[in-house]
């Protein structure tokens, strides 16, 4: 009923784990400022078993890394 991408008050564990693979930490404030669609994309791109090659470009596009 309350999917992780609709929650701006905590970064989902799968997203944290995937970001760590790129030595990136997503601050809670930055996560909360993303749109629901952006959070959904990061959740989907960080799912286990998903091809994650677009995760880092998404981080860049959403302004989470330079």
Short mmCIF file of C-alpha atoms in Angstrom, two decimals:
data_model
loop_
_atom_site.label_atom_id
_atom_site.label_comp_id
_atom_site.label_asym_id
_atom_site.label_seq_id
_atom_site.Cartn_x
_atom_site.Cartn_y
_atom_site.Cartn_z
CA UNK A 1 0.00 0.00 0.00
CA UNK A 2 2.92 2.34 0.64
CA UNK A 3 5.66 1.52 -1.91
CA UNK A 4 9.20 2.71 -1.13
CA UNK A 5 9.27 5.26 -3.96
CA UNK A 6 6.35 7.09 -2.37
CA UNK A 7 8.25 7.46 0.88
CA UNK A 8 10.46 10.51 0.98
CA UNK A 9 11.51 9.92 4.57
CA UNK A 10 13.98 7.07 4.00
CA UNK A 11 16.13 5.82 1.15
CA UNK A 12 15.20 2.19 0.37
CA UNK A 13 17.85 -0.42 1.20
CA UNK A 14 18.13 -1.65 -2.42
CA UNK A 15 18.82 1.91 -3.59
CA UNK A 16 21.41 2.45 -0.85
CA UNK A 17 23.13 -0.84 -1.74
CA UNK A 18 23.20 -0.07 -5.46
CA UNK A 19 24.49 3.47 -4.86
CA UNK A 20 27.28 2.09 -2.68
CA UNK A 21 28.45 0.04 -5.67
CA UNK A 22 29.31 3.42 -7.25
CA UNK A 23 30.69 4.90 -4.00
CA UNK A 24 27.67 7.19 -3.80
CA UNK A 25 25.67 8.10 -0.72
CA UNK A 26 22.22 9.55 -1.31
CA UNK A 27 21.42 12.05 1.43
CA UNK A 28 17.92 11.75 2.85
CA UNK A 29 17.15 15.36 1.94
CA UNK A 30 18.12 14.73 -1.68
CA UNK A 31 15.97 11.59 -1.80
CA UNK A 32 13.01 13.54 -0.41
CA UNK A 33 13.39 16.26 -3.06
CA UNK A 34 13.19 13.78 -5.94
CA UNK A 35 9.87 13.42 -7.68
CA UNK A 36 7.89 10.25 -7.13
CA UNK A 37 8.72 9.20 -10.68
CA UNK A 38 12.46 9.71 -10.11
CA UNK A 39 12.32 7.69 -6.88
CA UNK A 40 10.37 4.97 -8.71
CA UNK A 41 13.04 4.82 -11.43
CA UNK A 42 15.85 4.45 -8.90
CA UNK A 43 13.93 1.75 -7.02
CA UNK A 44 13.31 -0.16 -10.23
CA UNK A 45 16.90 0.22 -11.41
CA UNK A 46 18.24 -1.04 -8.08
CA UNK A 47 16.16 -4.20 -7.84
CA UNK A 48 18.15 -7.43 -7.46
CA UNK A 49 18.35 -9.30 -10.73
CA UNK A 50 17.70 -6.16 -12.78
CA UNK A 51 20.28 -4.96 -15.27
CA UNK A 52 21.58 -1.95 -13.38
CA UNK A 53 23.62 -0.24 -16.10
CA UNK A 54 21.30 2.78 -16.13
CA UNK A 55 21.43 3.35 -12.37
CA UNK A 56 24.47 5.63 -12.37
CA UNK A 57 23.28 7.67 -15.37
CA UNK A 58 19.97 8.13 -13.53
CA UNK A 59 21.84 9.39 -10.47
CA UNK A 60 23.58 11.89 -12.70
CA UNK A 61 20.39 12.96 -14.47
CA UNK A 62 18.61 13.48 -11.15
CA UNK A 63 21.47 15.63 -9.82
CA UNK A 64 22.59 13.19 -7.15
CA UNK A 65 26.16 12.99 -8.48
CA UNK A 66 28.25 15.31 -10.63
#
